């Protein structure tokens, strides 16, 4: 083979092998579950996804901040859309109830959009009805956000690098209300009777008029932190899976069935997380519910232990839904674990590319005989090395330059190697 052809062959084999590895590596044991998957996070702020009339009659622009890992070059990432808290009166998409989670989800490999939605209550003397209307506006805005991302894939060349079939909606407190109503208010009969759709900003049926018509607002799953649903019976078999975290001593949004409270006043009765998951269990819906005993409202904002429980519970459930090969995870775990480092401690191969045709294999727990099979880029066996113990050096000096794969069946291990 002439040198130029060998180079072309090597590059083609390398490209094909890397593409194959990338396709196989998405659920690599670390991504979507551990913050060690990626290091640095970037934020793009103030991206407009829609607009609508708010409670005071003002045309309001709706935007999102987009979080992603700087070194994450994937183009079809699962997308998490997260909505902040604030009782539909206050709060923002750059608040501390959501920003740390956005950053950590991005480090895990997700694309994350922290959305704004319409806030405000027009009549404090009619607080119960005003809260219901505020939730309705928020649901319409969240659905427009989902449609925006699907539209961006179809019409704009997928600038955010997301998978439109893996969009997840979640939120904190009021944002949790938004998320669960987004998923489970899916029938016209479930629209509250006191919603006057003829009023500005309230029309458009289930989908609303906040932007991006013609695209689906369906999501693949829901997470809820200290939120509630007006009626748990709205959850039906076949609906979206649900993961929730809620403190048992929440004095704002009830842990079970009870009244939402604002400044000590009971506003309206809702079904909190415990009741939602009783319903989910009853109908066989995929779900995960974690209680923080004795905790009040949104404890993850001020308590580091509660934050760890909240983030790991949500990430564990989402990653279980996304990656079929991952063990199911519902509850707290150490989401900071560096799986790659743990694997490297078990099996290491260095240097890569090989130097002077030699490469060393180390397995800290190797016991008994083992064989290293070296295959070329097309999978053909080119040499085998037999050894004992935790370390051995392979002599590959007789091999032409190119991409190879080294595999040790006894260790359940396989890795690419470049020989120069």
Short mmCIF file of C-alpha atoms in Angstrom, two decimals:
data_model
loop_
_atom_site.label_atom_id
_atom_site.label_comp_id
_atom_site.label_asym_id
_atom_site.label_seq_id
_atom_site.Cartn_x
_atom_site.Cartn_y
_atom_site.Cartn_z
CA UNK A 1 0.00 0.00 0.00
CA UNK A 2 1.40 3.42 -0.95
CA UNK A 3 1.95 5.90 1.93
CA UNK A 4 -0.81 8.27 0.77
CA UNK A 5 -3.35 5.47 0.52
CA UNK A 6 -2.30 4.20 3.95
CA UNK A 7 -2.90 7.68 5.39
CA UNK A 8 -6.29 7.93 3.74
CA UNK A 9 -7.20 4.47 4.98
CA UNK A 10 -6.07 5.30 8.50
CA UNK A 11 -8.07 8.55 8.61
CA UNK A 12 -11.15 6.83 7.23
CA UNK A 13 -10.84 4.00 9.74
CA UNK A 14 -10.22 6.45 12.57
CA UNK A 15 -13.25 8.55 11.57
CA UNK A 16 -15.52 5.52 11.33
CA UNK A 17 -14.28 4.11 14.61
CA UNK A 18 -14.66 7.40 16.47
CA UNK A 19 -18.20 7.77 15.11
CA UNK A 20 -18.98 4.25 16.26
CA UNK A 21 -17.54 4.93 19.69
CA UNK A 22 -19.49 8.18 20.00
CA UNK A 23 -22.72 6.40 19.14
CA UNK A 24 -22.00 3.80 21.80
CA UNK A 25 -20.70 6.14 24.49
CA UNK A 26 -23.67 8.38 25.25
CA UNK A 27 -24.79 6.25 28.20
CA UNK A 28 -21.24 5.60 29.37
CA UNK A 29 -22.02 5.20 33.05
CA UNK A 30 -21.19 8.82 33.81
CA UNK A 31 -23.15 11.07 31.48
CA UNK A 32 -26.59 12.22 32.66
CA UNK A 33 -25.88 10.95 36.19
CA UNK A 34 -22.60 12.50 37.41
CA UNK A 35 -21.32 16.08 37.36
CA UNK A 36 -17.86 14.74 36.52
CA UNK A 37 -18.98 14.08 32.92
CA UNK A 38 -17.97 17.62 31.88
CA UNK A 39 -16.08 20.45 33.51
CA UNK A 40 -16.92 23.97 32.39
CA UNK A 41 -20.39 25.39 31.77
CA UNK A 42 -21.40 28.29 29.50
CA UNK A 43 -24.61 30.32 29.68
CA UNK A 44 -26.39 32.13 26.85
CA UNK A 45 -28.82 34.61 28.40
CA UNK A 46 -31.99 36.34 27.27
CA UNK A 47 -33.03 34.15 24.34
CA UNK A 48 -36.61 34.91 23.29
CA UNK A 49 -38.99 32.00 22.83
CA UNK A 50 -42.36 33.76 22.75
CA UNK A 51 -44.62 36.49 24.14
CA UNK A 52 -48.12 37.00 25.51
CA UNK A 53 -50.33 39.35 27.52
CA UNK A 54 -49.72 39.21 31.28
CA UNK A 55 -52.16 39.66 34.17
CA UNK A 56 -51.91 43.45 33.97
CA UNK A 57 -52.54 43.60 30.22
CA UNK A 58 -48.92 44.11 29.20
CA UNK A 59 -47.41 42.32 26.22
CA UNK A 60 -44.56 40.39 27.84
CA UNK A 61 -41.54 38.87 26.11
CA UNK A 62 -40.69 35.34 27.27
CA UNK A 63 -37.05 34.28 27.35
CA UNK A 64 -34.70 31.58 28.54
CA UNK A 65 -31.12 31.20 29.67
CA UNK A 66 -29.40 28.24 28.03
CA UNK A 67 -26.81 26.18 29.91
CA UNK A 68 -24.44 23.66 28.35
CA UNK A 69 -21.02 22.20 29.00
CA UNK A 70 -18.31 24.03 27.06
CA UNK A 71 -16.69 20.76 26.00
CA UNK A 72 -19.94 18.96 25.14
CA UNK A 73 -20.04 18.73 21.36
CA UNK A 74 -23.08 16.47 21.16
CA UNK A 75 -25.80 17.63 18.78
CA UNK A 76 -28.76 15.61 20.08
CA UNK A 77 -28.66 16.10 23.83
CA UNK A 78 -31.62 15.52 26.14
CA UNK A 79 -33.09 18.93 27.00
CA UNK A 80 -34.27 19.93 30.46
CA UNK A 81 -36.64 22.91 30.59
CA UNK A 82 -36.82 24.23 34.14
CA UNK A 83 -39.17 26.83 35.62
CA UNK A 84 -38.31 28.89 38.71
CA UNK A 85 -40.43 29.48 41.81
CA UNK A 86 -41.96 32.61 43.35
CA UNK A 87 -45.72 31.97 43.77
CA UNK A 88 -46.33 33.44 40.29
CA UNK A 89 -45.67 36.83 41.87
CA UNK A 90 -41.88 37.01 41.82
CA UNK A 91 -38.78 34.99 41.04
CA UNK A 92 -36.71 34.83 37.88
CA UNK A 93 -34.98 32.34 35.62
CA UNK A 94 -31.59 33.36 37.06
CA UNK A 95 -32.66 32.80 40.68
CA UNK A 96 -30.75 30.63 43.13
CA UNK A 97 -33.58 28.12 43.26
CA UNK A 98 -32.70 27.01 39.72
CA UNK A 99 -29.23 28.24 38.66
CA UNK A 100 -27.12 25.71 40.63
CA UNK A 101 -29.23 22.86 39.27
CA UNK A 102 -28.95 24.22 35.73
CA UNK A 103 -25.16 24.28 36.04
CA UNK A 104 -24.94 20.80 37.51
CA UNK A 105 -27.33 19.31 34.95
CA UNK A 106 -25.15 20.85 32.21
CA UNK A 107 -22.06 19.25 33.76
CA UNK A 108 -23.87 15.92 33.56
CA UNK A 109 -24.32 16.39 29.82
CA UNK A 110 -27.84 17.77 29.52
CA UNK A 111 -28.80 20.85 27.58
CA UNK A 112 -30.73 23.06 30.00
CA UNK A 113 -33.13 25.97 29.42
CA UNK A 114 -34.21 28.05 32.41
CA UNK A 115 -37.36 29.81 31.26
CA UNK A 116 -39.18 32.96 32.29
CA UNK A 117 -42.96 32.92 32.29
CA UNK A 118 -45.69 35.47 32.93
CA UNK A 119 -45.92 36.63 36.55
CA UNK A 120 -48.43 38.78 38.34
CA UNK A 121 -51.86 38.74 39.94
CA UNK A 122 -54.39 41.41 39.01
CA UNK A 123 -56.69 41.24 42.02
CA UNK A 124 -55.37 40.31 45.47
CA UNK A 125 -58.96 40.21 46.78
CA UNK A 126 -59.69 37.28 44.45
CA UNK A 127 -56.51 35.38 45.22
CA UNK A 128 -57.76 31.82 44.64
CA UNK A 129 -59.05 32.50 41.15
CA UNK A 130 -56.05 34.70 40.35
CA UNK A 131 -53.63 31.89 41.29
CA UNK A 132 -55.49 29.44 39.04
CA UNK A 133 -55.27 31.94 36.17
CA UNK A 134 -51.56 32.47 36.86
CA UNK A 135 -50.93 28.72 36.64
CA UNK A 136 -52.85 28.65 33.35
CA UNK A 137 -50.63 31.41 31.91
CA UNK A 138 -47.52 29.59 33.07
CA UNK A 139 -48.64 26.34 31.46
CA UNK A 140 -49.26 28.12 28.17
CA UNK A 141 -45.80 29.69 28.35
CA UNK A 142 -44.11 26.37 29.16
CA UNK A 143 -45.83 24.73 26.22
CA UNK A 144 -44.64 27.52 23.94
CA UNK A 145 -41.08 26.90 25.18
CA UNK A 146 -41.27 23.22 24.29
CA UNK A 147 -42.67 24.09 20.87
CA UNK A 148 -39.90 26.67 20.38
CA UNK A 149 -37.17 24.06 20.70
CA UNK A 150 -38.90 21.64 18.34
CA UNK A 151 -39.34 24.50 15.88
CA UNK A 152 -35.63 25.38 16.20
CA UNK A 153 -34.72 21.84 15.18
CA UNK A 154 -37.04 21.77 12.18
CA UNK A 155 -36.59 25.31 10.88
CA UNK A 156 -33.26 26.61 12.19
CA UNK A 157 -30.91 23.65 11.92
CA UNK A 158 -30.97 22.69 15.61
CA UNK A 159 -28.81 25.57 16.95
CA UNK A 160 -29.17 24.34 20.55
CA UNK A 161 -28.03 20.79 19.82
CA UNK A 162 -31.04 19.04 21.39
CA UNK A 163 -32.96 15.86 20.77
CA UNK A 164 -36.60 16.87 20.17
CA UNK A 165 -37.76 13.44 21.33
CA UNK A 166 -36.08 13.82 24.73
CA UNK A 167 -37.41 17.03 26.23
CA UNK A 168 -38.07 17.02 29.98
CA UNK A 169 -40.00 19.67 31.90
CA UNK A 170 -39.46 20.49 35.56
CA UNK A 171 -39.73 23.22 38.09
CA UNK A 172 -39.42 24.47 41.64
CA UNK A 173 -42.45 25.54 43.72
CA UNK A 174 -44.57 27.60 41.26
CA UNK A 175 -42.39 26.09 38.54
CA UNK A 176 -43.34 22.65 39.87
CA UNK A 177 -47.02 23.64 39.50
CA UNK A 178 -46.26 24.69 35.93
CA UNK A 179 -44.53 21.38 35.13
CA UNK A 180 -47.13 18.98 36.52
CA UNK A 181 -50.01 20.93 35.02
CA UNK A 182 -48.11 20.98 31.71
CA UNK A 183 -48.09 17.19 31.69
CA UNK A 184 -51.40 16.23 33.26
CA UNK A 185 -53.85 18.91 32.10
CA UNK A 186 -54.33 17.36 28.68
CA UNK A 187 -58.10 17.32 28.26
CA UNK A 188 -60.44 20.25 27.72
CA UNK A 189 -62.61 18.91 30.57
CA UNK A 190 -59.71 19.58 32.97
CA UNK A 191 -59.57 23.30 32.19
CA UNK A 192 -60.91 25.09 35.31
CA UNK A 193 -64.33 26.63 34.85
CA UNK A 194 -63.12 30.00 36.14
CA UNK A 195 -60.70 30.38 33.22
CA UNK A 196 -62.23 32.93 30.86
CA UNK A 197 -60.46 32.19 27.58
CA UNK A 198 -61.95 35.27 25.96
CA UNK A 199 -59.72 37.47 28.13
CA UNK A 200 -56.41 38.77 26.71
CA UNK A 201 -53.59 36.30 27.25
CA UNK A 202 -55.89 33.47 28.32
CA UNK A 203 -57.05 32.06 24.99
CA UNK A 204 -55.79 29.31 22.76
CA UNK A 205 -57.25 26.29 24.49
CA UNK A 206 -54.84 23.79 25.99
CA UNK A 207 -51.88 25.02 23.96
CA UNK A 208 -52.29 28.78 24.44
CA UNK A 209 -51.02 31.61 22.28
CA UNK A 210 -47.54 32.28 23.65
CA UNK A 211 -45.80 31.34 20.42
CA UNK A 212 -44.54 28.70 18.00
CA UNK A 213 -47.84 27.14 16.88
CA UNK A 214 -47.87 23.97 14.85
CA UNK A 215 -45.39 22.00 16.94
CA UNK A 216 -45.95 19.47 19.70
CA UNK A 217 -45.61 20.48 23.35
CA UNK A 218 -45.34 16.86 24.49
CA UNK A 219 -42.53 16.08 26.93
CA UNK A 220 -40.81 12.82 27.85
CA UNK A 221 -40.98 13.23 31.62
CA UNK A 222 -41.60 15.62 34.51
CA UNK A 223 -39.74 16.60 37.66
CA UNK A 224 -41.38 18.49 40.49
CA UNK A 225 -39.68 20.14 43.46
CA UNK A 226 -42.19 21.29 46.10
CA UNK A 227 -45.02 21.76 43.61
CA UNK A 228 -48.58 20.48 43.34
CA UNK A 229 -51.43 19.65 40.95
CA UNK A 230 -54.99 20.89 41.37
CA UNK A 231 -56.37 17.34 41.05
CA UNK A 232 -54.29 14.14 41.19
CA UNK A 233 -57.00 12.27 39.28
CA UNK A 234 -55.89 14.16 36.19
CA UNK A 235 -52.90 11.78 36.09
CA UNK A 236 -53.87 8.86 33.87
CA UNK A 237 -52.24 5.59 32.81
CA UNK A 238 -49.76 6.19 30.00
CA UNK A 239 -49.01 9.76 31.07
CA UNK A 240 -45.49 11.12 31.43
CA UNK A 241 -43.29 9.64 34.19
CA UNK A 242 -42.86 11.80 37.29
CA UNK A 243 -40.11 12.37 39.86
CA UNK A 244 -40.71 14.63 42.87
CA UNK A 245 -38.88 15.88 45.96
CA UNK A 246 -40.86 17.47 48.79
CA UNK A 247 -40.29 18.40 52.43
CA UNK A 248 -42.76 16.94 54.92
CA UNK A 249 -43.02 20.24 56.83
CA UNK A 250 -43.70 22.44 53.82
CA UNK A 251 -45.86 25.32 55.02
CA UNK A 252 -46.39 26.89 51.59
CA UNK A 253 -47.29 24.02 49.26
CA UNK A 254 -48.81 20.99 51.00
CA UNK A 255 -46.83 17.78 51.12
CA UNK A 256 -50.08 15.86 50.60
CA UNK A 257 -53.57 17.19 49.97
CA UNK A 258 -54.17 20.59 51.53
CA UNK A 259 -54.17 24.33 50.99
CA UNK A 260 -51.53 26.46 49.35
CA UNK A 261 -50.57 29.21 51.80
CA UNK A 262 -49.47 32.77 51.08
CA UNK A 263 -48.45 35.00 54.00
CA UNK A 264 -50.36 32.74 56.35
CA UNK A 265 -53.57 32.78 54.32
CA UNK A 266 -54.95 29.62 52.74
CA UNK A 267 -55.47 30.23 49.03
CA UNK A 268 -56.76 27.06 47.36
CA UNK A 269 -56.72 23.32 47.93
CA UNK A 270 -54.34 21.22 45.81
CA UNK A 271 -52.79 17.78 45.73
CA UNK A 272 -49.14 17.92 46.77
CA UNK A 273 -46.37 15.52 45.83
CA UNK A 274 -47.32 12.69 48.21
CA UNK A 275 -50.84 12.54 46.81
CA UNK A 276 -49.56 12.71 43.23
CA UNK A 277 -47.31 9.72 43.79
CA UNK A 278 -50.05 7.76 45.53
CA UNK A 279 -52.02 8.25 42.34
CA UNK A 280 -49.01 7.30 40.19
CA UNK A 281 -48.54 4.09 42.17
CA UNK A 282 -52.24 3.29 41.93
CA UNK A 283 -52.32 3.48 38.13
CA UNK A 284 -48.89 1.93 37.48
CA UNK A 285 -47.20 5.12 36.24
CA UNK A 286 -43.40 5.20 36.25
CA UNK A 287 -42.50 7.46 39.15
CA UNK A 288 -39.96 8.29 41.86
CA UNK A 289 -40.74 10.19 45.06
CA UNK A 290 -38.25 11.22 47.72
CA UNK A 291 -39.27 12.85 51.00
CA UNK A 292 -37.05 15.20 53.00
CA UNK A 293 -38.23 14.62 56.55
CA UNK A 294 -38.89 17.75 58.57
CA UNK A 295 -37.95 20.08 55.72
CA UNK A 296 -39.92 23.17 54.79
CA UNK A 297 -40.51 24.74 51.40
CA UNK A 298 -37.76 24.37 48.73
CA UNK A 299 -35.07 23.39 51.27
CA UNK A 300 -32.46 22.87 48.56
CA UNK A 301 -32.04 26.65 48.27
CA UNK A 302 -30.54 27.07 51.76
CA UNK A 303 -29.46 23.59 52.82
CA UNK A 304 -26.58 21.80 51.09
CA UNK A 305 -27.74 18.33 52.16
CA UNK A 306 -31.23 19.02 50.80
CA UNK A 307 -29.67 20.24 47.55
CA UNK A 308 -27.75 16.97 47.21
CA UNK A 309 -30.93 14.96 47.79
CA UNK A 310 -32.88 17.07 45.29
CA UNK A 311 -30.33 17.09 42.47
CA UNK A 312 -29.39 13.44 42.74
CA UNK A 313 -33.01 12.29 42.97
CA UNK A 314 -33.97 14.15 39.81
CA UNK A 315 -30.80 13.22 37.89
CA UNK A 316 -31.04 9.61 38.97
CA UNK A 317 -34.61 9.29 37.72
CA UNK A 318 -34.00 11.16 34.44
CA UNK A 319 -30.89 9.13 33.64
CA UNK A 320 -32.78 5.91 34.39
CA UNK A 321 -35.45 6.93 31.87
CA UNK A 322 -32.88 7.97 29.26
CA UNK A 323 -30.38 5.11 29.55
CA UNK A 324 -31.93 1.64 29.50
CA UNK A 325 -28.62 0.07 30.60
CA UNK A 326 -28.33 2.21 33.73
CA UNK A 327 -29.52 0.66 37.00
CA UNK A 328 -32.71 2.31 38.20
CA UNK A 329 -31.92 5.12 40.62
CA UNK A 330 -34.53 6.74 42.87
CA UNK A 331 -33.07 8.60 45.82
CA UNK A 332 -29.87 10.23 46.97
CA UNK A 333 -26.46 9.11 45.67
CA UNK A 334 -23.04 10.71 45.23
CA UNK A 335 -23.54 12.50 41.92
CA UNK A 336 -19.97 13.90 42.05
CA UNK A 337 -18.30 10.50 41.67
CA UNK A 338 -15.71 10.48 38.91
CA UNK A 339 -16.50 7.22 37.18
CA UNK A 340 -13.80 7.68 34.57
CA UNK A 341 -11.18 8.03 37.26
CA UNK A 342 -12.47 4.92 39.00
CA UNK A 343 -12.26 2.97 35.77
CA UNK A 344 -8.80 4.30 35.09
CA UNK A 345 -7.67 3.02 38.46
CA UNK A 346 -8.92 -0.43 37.52
CA UNK A 347 -7.57 -0.62 33.94
CA UNK A 348 -5.04 1.76 32.44
CA UNK A 349 -3.30 1.73 29.06
CA UNK A 350 -0.43 4.13 28.43
CA UNK A 351 0.97 5.83 26.49
CA UNK A 352 -1.69 6.32 23.84
CA UNK A 353 -0.51 6.83 21.08
CA UNK A 354 2.03 4.08 21.71
CA UNK A 355 5.68 5.15 21.93
CA UNK A 356 8.33 3.13 20.08
CA UNK A 357 5.69 0.49 19.40
CA UNK A 358 5.17 -0.26 23.09
CA UNK A 359 2.18 0.17 25.36
CA UNK A 360 1.71 -0.80 29.01
CA UNK A 361 -1.46 -2.31 30.48
CA UNK A 362 -2.19 -2.04 34.21
CA UNK A 363 -5.08 -3.66 36.05
CA UNK A 364 -4.90 -3.02 39.78
CA UNK A 365 -7.06 -6.04 40.60
CA UNK A 366 -5.79 -8.51 37.97
CA UNK A 367 -5.73 -12.09 39.23
CA UNK A 368 -4.62 -15.05 37.15
CA UNK A 369 -3.77 -15.39 33.48
CA UNK A 370 -5.13 -12.99 30.90
CA UNK A 371 -4.77 -12.34 27.17
CA UNK A 372 -4.64 -9.00 25.39
CA UNK A 373 -5.98 -9.28 21.84
CA UNK A 374 -5.00 -6.50 19.45
CA UNK A 375 -7.28 -5.92 16.46
CA UNK A 376 -7.00 -3.51 13.56
CA UNK A 377 -9.57 -0.89 12.60
CA UNK A 378 -11.59 -3.51 10.72
CA UNK A 379 -11.74 -5.86 13.68
CA UNK A 380 -9.15 -8.38 12.42
CA UNK A 381 -6.92 -10.01 15.03
CA UNK A 382 -3.29 -8.97 14.49
CA UNK A 383 -1.56 -10.16 17.66
CA UNK A 384 -2.20 -11.65 21.10
CA UNK A 385 -0.20 -11.14 24.29
CA UNK A 386 -0.54 -13.57 27.23
CA UNK A 387 0.51 -12.54 30.72
CA UNK A 388 -0.09 -12.78 34.47
CA UNK A 389 -0.36 -10.17 37.20
CA UNK A 390 -1.36 -6.52 37.32
CA UNK A 391 1.01 -5.05 34.71
CA UNK A 392 2.52 -5.93 31.34
CA UNK A 393 4.13 -4.16 28.39
CA UNK A 394 3.03 -5.14 24.89
CA UNK A 395 5.52 -4.96 22.01
CA UNK A 396 3.66 -3.71 18.93
CA UNK A 397 6.71 -2.45 17.05
CA UNK A 398 6.01 -4.71 14.09
CA UNK A 399 2.62 -3.16 13.39
CA UNK A 400 2.10 -0.45 10.76
CA UNK A 401 0.82 2.94 11.91
CA UNK A 402 -2.93 3.11 12.39
CA UNK A 403 -5.87 2.70 14.69
CA UNK A 404 -6.14 -0.51 16.72
CA UNK A 405 -8.28 -1.89 19.52
CA UNK A 406 -6.89 -3.69 22.56
CA UNK A 407 -9.26 -6.00 24.39
CA UNK A 408 -8.89 -8.24 27.44
CA UNK A 409 -11.87 -10.56 27.75
CA UNK A 410 -10.96 -11.60 31.28
CA UNK A 411 -11.31 -7.98 32.40
CA UNK A 412 -14.36 -7.16 30.27
CA UNK A 413 -12.31 -4.31 28.80
CA UNK A 414 -11.76 -2.84 25.30
CA UNK A 415 -10.09 0.42 24.27
CA UNK A 416 -8.82 2.13 21.09
CA UNK A 417 -5.06 2.59 20.63
CA UNK A 418 -3.12 4.56 18.05
CA UNK A 419 0.21 3.18 16.85
CA UNK A 420 2.53 5.62 15.10
#
